[in-house]
Amino acid sequence: MLVSEHIGQFFLDADGARDRLEYTEYGGGDSWVVLLHGQLMPRRMHQPLARSLAAEGFHVVTLDLLGHGRSDRPADPQAYSVAAFGGQVVALLDHLGAAQAVVGGTSLGANVSLEVAATAPERVRGLLLEMPVLDNALEAGILTFSPLLMAARFAPFTINTLRRLTRPVPRGVVPFWAGIGLDTLDQRADAVAAVVHGLFFGRIAPSAAERRAITAPTLVVGHPRDPVHPAADAALLAGEIPGAEFVQARSILEWRVSPERLDRVAGDFCQAAWRSPKRRSRRA
């Protein structure tokens, strides 16, 4: 089914700065779903799922968080944290006039969704979380992103050269996920260093006590054999949130190359979340 698609923007004033954030809307109506990307990836990564959900009648919005995709990319590490990203999602809902939404995402996007549920529970109709990053991912996360931070800080030409090489490649002539990879490599060294620095030295997710206080319907998707996003973290989270459902993907590639099963699971979950009555938040 063809669905309408619309690109929008809004501005966020914080600490004397005025930052522009860009988003895409799919479909229409009052059953809102917000999808958030992984670290350094663009919002376009969720285009297939957004189109699938919009075809089922949801009003889906994908957002480029600050420092990502086509949103502004300040070079100040203090601009970046999971808490700040959570505030940007709430600001998006305010801008759209959406009282509530199913909020979800992948990796960083899953953690930001948890932050929204912990700090603004009245805005969250449900949580759709793929491969959250919690305690079991600590060592692998350090090993993965520390070299990137060092390269961006002390050898910025490596990041900037990749940008010059990948930016001219027309995205329409390569397979979809190859295009997402090219978009992910389209970075400025100063912004990459700021994003990684800001996330390294802030809290990466709400505390266990805050997670146990979440009452929104929750679906958690985990992957086997993924050290940066271990299935143990996804299962741990599903056990902490009352009533959460855990679904194990066959691999990290399933939702990318053969999405039918997980798209159906996500669609059924969103339908159930919007049919269920609004729940009151419970504080630990």
Short mmCIF file of C-alpha atoms in Angstrom, two decimals:
data_model
loop_
_atom_site.label_atom_id
_atom_site.label_comp_id
_atom_site.label_asym_id
_atom_site.label_seq_id
_atom_site.Cartn_x
_atom_site.Cartn_y
_atom_site.Cartn_z
CA MET A 1 0.00 0.00 0.00
CA LEU A 2 1.25 3.49 -0.86
CA VAL A 3 1.35 5.92 2.07
CA SER A 4 1.94 9.65 2.20
CA GLU A 5 5.40 10.83 3.22
CA HIS A 6 6.28 14.31 4.40
CA ILE A 7 9.60 15.80 5.55
CA GLY A 8 9.41 18.37 8.35
CA GLN A 9 11.63 20.24 10.74
CA PHE A 10 11.48 22.03 14.07
CA PHE A 11 13.88 24.07 16.16
CA LEU A 12 15.04 23.40 19.67
CA ASP A 13 16.39 26.16 21.93
CA ALA A 14 18.78 24.91 24.63
CA ASP A 15 21.67 26.55 26.50
CA GLY A 16 21.65 29.55 24.20
CA ALA A 17 21.80 27.46 21.02
CA ARG A 18 19.09 27.04 18.40
CA ASP A 19 19.30 23.63 16.77
CA ARG A 20 17.35 22.33 13.79
CA LEU A 21 15.99 18.77 13.81
CA GLU A 22 14.52 17.04 10.78
CA TYR A 23 11.95 14.24 10.63
CA THR A 24 9.79 12.31 8.17
CA GLU A 25 6.07 11.58 8.66
CA TYR A 26 4.45 8.51 7.12
CA GLY A 27 0.68 8.13 6.90
CA GLY A 28 -1.71 10.04 9.13
CA GLY A 29 -4.21 9.83 11.95
CA ASP A 30 -3.94 9.98 15.73
CA SER A 31 -2.25 6.62 16.42
CA TRP A 32 1.30 7.93 16.58
CA VAL A 33 4.49 5.86 16.41
CA VAL A 34 7.95 7.45 16.73
CA LEU A 35 10.98 5.46 15.52
CA LEU A 36 14.56 6.35 16.50
CA HIS A 37 17.77 5.28 14.78
CA GLY A 38 20.98 3.72 16.05
CA GLN A 39 24.10 5.68 16.98
CA LEU A 40 25.52 7.71 14.05
CA MET A 41 22.91 6.23 11.70
CA PRO A 42 20.24 8.23 9.82
CA ARG A 43 16.50 8.10 10.41
CA ARG A 44 16.14 6.57 6.95
CA MET A 45 17.17 3.21 8.44
CA HIS A 46 13.59 2.88 9.72
CA GLN A 47 11.95 3.74 6.40
CA PRO A 48 10.86 0.14 5.61
CA LEU A 49 9.29 -0.41 9.04
CA ALA A 50 7.72 3.06 8.99
CA ARG A 51 6.08 2.35 5.64
CA SER A 52 4.86 -1.04 6.86
CA LEU A 53 3.29 0.45 10.01
CA ALA A 54 1.81 3.40 8.12
CA ALA A 55 0.15 0.95 5.72
CA GLU A 56 -1.61 -0.52 8.79
CA GLY A 57 -3.04 2.89 9.68
CA PHE A 58 -0.43 4.34 12.04
CA HIS A 59 0.94 7.86 11.87
CA VAL A 60 4.67 7.13 11.94
CA VAL A 61 7.46 9.65 12.47
CA THR A 62 11.18 8.97 12.10
CA LEU A 63 13.48 11.56 13.69
CA ASP A 64 17.13 12.42 13.17
CA LEU A 65 18.35 13.11 16.68
CA LEU A 66 20.80 15.98 17.10
CA GLY A 67 24.17 15.10 15.56
CA HIS A 68 22.66 12.55 13.18
CA GLY A 69 21.39 12.42 9.63
CA ARG A 70 20.08 15.73 8.33
CA SER A 71 19.66 17.39 11.73
CA ASP A 72 22.21 19.92 12.99
CA ARG A 73 25.54 18.56 14.21
CA PRO A 74 27.10 20.84 16.83
CA ALA A 75 30.68 20.04 17.87
CA ASP A 76 30.00 20.49 21.60
CA PRO A 77 29.96 17.23 23.62
CA GLN A 78 27.61 18.84 26.14
CA ALA A 79 24.91 18.87 23.46
CA TYR A 80 24.75 15.08 23.47
CA SER A 81 23.35 12.68 26.02
CA VAL A 82 20.58 10.11 26.22
CA ALA A 83 18.70 12.53 28.49
CA ALA A 84 19.02 15.33 25.90
CA PHE A 85 17.87 12.99 23.13
CA GLY A 86 14.85 12.03 25.24
CA GLY A 87 13.98 15.70 25.56
CA GLN A 88 14.17 16.04 21.77
CA VAL A 89 11.58 13.27 21.36
CA VAL A 90 9.21 15.03 23.76
CA ALA A 91 9.80 18.28 21.87
CA LEU A 92 8.93 16.47 18.63
CA LEU A 93 5.64 15.25 20.13
CA ASP A 94 4.87 18.80 21.28
CA HIS A 95 5.67 20.14 17.80
CA LEU A 96 3.38 17.55 16.18
CA GLY A 97 0.59 18.05 18.70
CA ALA A 98 0.75 14.36 19.66
CA ALA A 99 -0.32 13.72 23.24
CA GLN A 100 1.06 10.17 23.17
CA ALA A 101 2.97 7.84 20.89
CA VAL A 102 4.37 4.36 20.77
CA VAL A 103 8.06 5.23 21.00
CA GLY A 104 10.74 2.85 19.84
CA GLY A 105 14.04 2.41 18.16
CA THR A 106 17.19 0.46 17.60
CA SER A 107 20.26 0.41 19.88
CA LEU A 108 20.71 4.06 20.88
CA GLY A 109 17.12 4.62 19.77
CA ALA A 110 15.93 1.93 22.18
CA ASN A 111 17.78 3.56 25.07
CA VAL A 112 16.40 6.99 24.21
CA SER A 113 12.89 5.48 24.13
CA LEU A 114 13.48 4.12 27.65
CA GLU A 115 14.56 7.59 28.74
CA VAL A 116 11.31 9.08 27.43
CA ALA A 117 9.30 6.42 29.27
CA ALA A 118 11.20 7.11 32.51
CA THR A 119 11.03 10.92 32.38
CA ALA A 120 7.76 11.59 30.52
CA PRO A 121 5.66 8.43 31.02
CA GLU A 122 2.42 10.25 30.23
CA ARG A 123 3.62 10.70 26.62
CA VAL A 124 4.36 7.00 25.99
CA ARG A 125 1.61 4.69 24.74
CA GLY A 126 4.00 1.79 24.33
CA LEU A 127 7.69 0.92 23.86
CA LEU A 128 9.03 -0.90 20.79
CA LEU A 129 12.68 -1.65 21.61
CA GLU A 130 15.23 -3.41 19.43
CA MET A 131 18.64 -4.39 20.87
CA PRO A 132 18.87 -2.06 23.90
CA VAL A 133 22.35 -1.35 25.27
CA LEU A 134 22.67 -2.11 28.99
CA ASP A 135 25.27 -3.54 31.40
CA ASN A 136 26.19 -6.64 29.38
CA ALA A 137 27.27 -4.48 26.42
CA LEU A 138 29.75 -2.33 28.38
CA GLU A 139 33.03 -3.94 27.32
CA ALA A 140 32.05 -4.43 23.67
CA GLY A 141 30.78 -0.85 23.48
CA ILE A 142 34.07 0.51 24.81
CA LEU A 143 36.07 -1.61 22.36
CA THR A 144 33.86 -0.52 19.46
CA PHE A 145 33.57 3.22 20.04
CA SER A 146 36.84 4.14 21.78
CA PRO A 147 38.87 3.78 18.54
CA LEU A 148 36.26 5.86 16.73
CA LEU A 149 36.54 8.61 19.36
CA MET A 150 40.35 8.55 19.15
CA ALA A 151 40.29 8.70 15.36
CA ALA A 152 37.82 11.59 15.34
CA ARG A 153 39.84 13.54 17.91
CA PHE A 154 43.42 12.83 16.85
CA ALA A 155 43.17 11.76 13.20
CA PRO A 156 40.13 13.69 11.94
CA PHE A 157 41.30 13.34 8.33
CA THR A 158 40.24 9.66 8.45
CA ILE A 159 36.61 10.54 9.20
CA ASN A 160 36.54 13.53 6.85
CA THR A 161 38.13 11.55 4.01
CA LEU A 162 35.44 8.87 4.30
CA ARG A 163 32.86 11.62 4.07
CA ARG A 164 34.38 13.03 0.89
CA LEU A 165 34.52 9.58 -0.67
CA THR A 166 31.01 8.42 0.24
CA ARG A 167 28.95 11.59 -0.08
CA PRO A 168 29.02 11.78 -3.93
CA VAL A 169 27.69 8.21 -4.36
CA PRO A 170 24.03 8.42 -5.50
CA ARG A 171 21.96 6.57 -2.93
CA GLY A 172 19.39 5.56 -5.53
CA VAL A 173 21.84 3.34 -7.45
CA VAL A 174 22.91 1.14 -4.53
CA PRO A 175 20.87 -1.35 -2.46
CA PHE A 176 18.92 0.21 0.40
CA TRP A 177 21.13 -0.99 3.27
CA ALA A 178 24.29 -0.14 1.33
CA GLY A 179 22.88 3.39 1.11
CA ILE A 180 22.30 3.42 4.87
CA GLY A 181 25.93 2.38 5.33
CA LEU A 182 27.06 5.22 3.08
CA ASP A 183 24.87 7.67 5.02
CA THR A 184 26.41 6.44 8.28
CA LEU A 185 29.90 7.15 6.90
CA ASP A 186 28.86 10.68 5.91
CA GLN A 187 30.18 12.27 9.11
CA ARG A 188 32.19 15.29 10.24
CA ALA A 189 35.02 14.38 12.60
CA ASP A 190 34.27 17.15 15.10
CA ALA A 191 30.61 16.13 15.39
CA VAL A 192 31.43 12.41 15.66
CA ALA A 193 33.89 13.12 18.47
CA ALA A 194 31.31 15.24 20.27
CA VAL A 195 28.53 12.64 19.98
CA VAL A 196 30.67 9.72 21.16
CA HIS A 197 32.24 11.80 23.95
CA GLY A 198 28.86 13.00 25.17
CA LEU A 199 27.37 9.50 25.23
CA PHE A 200 30.46 7.94 26.84
CA PHE A 201 30.40 10.24 29.83
CA GLY A 202 26.66 10.42 30.47
CA ARG A 203 24.21 7.80 31.59
CA ILE A 204 23.45 5.44 28.79
CA ALA A 205 20.03 4.30 30.07
CA PRO A 206 17.61 4.79 32.97
CA SER A 207 18.52 2.90 36.13
CA ALA A 208 17.15 -0.56 36.87
CA ALA A 209 14.77 0.98 39.42
CA GLU A 210 13.45 3.42 36.82
CA ARG A 211 13.06 0.62 34.28
CA ARG A 212 11.07 -1.48 36.75
CA ALA A 213 8.72 1.48 37.26
CA ILE A 214 7.74 1.62 33.56
CA THR A 215 4.13 0.54 33.04
CA ALA A 216 3.75 1.15 29.30
CA PRO A 217 3.18 -1.96 27.14
CA THR A 218 6.63 -3.03 25.96
CA LEU A 219 8.02 -5.25 23.21
CA VAL A 220 11.76 -6.02 23.33
CA VAL A 221 13.56 -7.59 20.36
CA GLY A 222 16.97 -9.16 20.95
CA HIS A 223 19.57 -10.74 18.68
CA PRO A 224 21.80 -13.75 19.23
CA ARG A 225 25.57 -13.50 18.69
CA ASP A 226 25.72 -9.69 18.82
CA PRO A 227 28.30 -8.62 21.45
CA VAL A 228 27.50 -4.89 21.22
CA HIS A 229 23.78 -5.63 21.69
CA PRO A 230 23.72 -8.92 23.60
CA ALA A 231 20.44 -10.78 23.80
CA ALA A 232 21.07 -10.96 27.55
CA ASP A 233 20.46 -7.21 27.81
CA ALA A 234 17.20 -7.47 25.86
CA ALA A 235 16.03 -10.39 27.99
CA LEU A 236 17.07 -8.57 31.18
CA LEU A 237 15.06 -5.52 30.16
CA ALA A 238 12.01 -7.60 29.27
CA GLY A 239 12.20 -9.19 32.71
CA GLU A 240 12.44 -5.82 34.47
CA ILE A 241 9.46 -4.09 32.83
CA PRO A 242 6.17 -5.55 34.10
CA GLY A 243 4.32 -7.42 31.37
CA ALA A 244 6.97 -6.83 28.70
CA GLU A 245 7.18 -9.28 25.81
CA PHE A 246 10.55 -10.58 24.58
CA VAL A 247 11.03 -11.69 20.97
CA GLN A 248 14.32 -13.11 19.73
CA ALA A 249 15.26 -12.33 16.16
CA ARG A 250 16.94 -15.08 14.18
CA SER A 251 19.93 -12.77 13.67
CA ILE A 252 20.81 -9.08 13.55
CA LEU A 253 20.06 -9.27 9.81
CA GLU A 254 16.50 -10.60 10.04
CA TRP A 255 14.77 -7.22 10.34
CA ARG A 256 17.03 -5.87 7.59
CA VAL A 257 16.82 -8.53 4.88
CA SER A 258 13.73 -10.60 5.76
CA PRO A 259 11.52 -8.27 7.81
CA GLU A 260 8.10 -9.83 7.32
CA ARG A 261 7.89 -11.72 10.63
CA LEU A 262 9.17 -8.89 12.83
CA ASP A 263 7.17 -6.26 10.93
CA ARG A 264 4.06 -8.30 11.70
CA VAL A 265 5.05 -8.61 15.37
CA ALA A 266 5.66 -4.86 15.57
CA GLY A 267 2.36 -4.07 13.84
CA ASP A 268 0.40 -6.35 16.16
CA PHE A 269 2.12 -4.81 19.17
CA CYS A 270 1.30 -1.24 18.09
CA GLN A 271 -2.31 -2.21 17.45
CA ALA A 272 -2.57 -3.70 20.96
CA ALA A 273 -0.83 -0.70 22.56
CA TRP A 274 -3.30 1.72 21.00
CA ARG A 275 -6.29 -0.46 21.93
CA SER A 276 -5.24 -0.72 25.58
CA PRO A 277 -6.34 1.99 28.06
CA LYS A 278 -3.81 4.59 29.10
CA ARG A 279 -1.88 3.45 32.17
CA ARG A 280 -0.78 5.51 35.11
CA SER A 281 2.96 5.74 35.73
CA ARG A 282 4.38 4.02 38.78
CA ARG A 283 7.38 5.52 40.53
CA ALA A 284 9.90 3.33 42.29
#
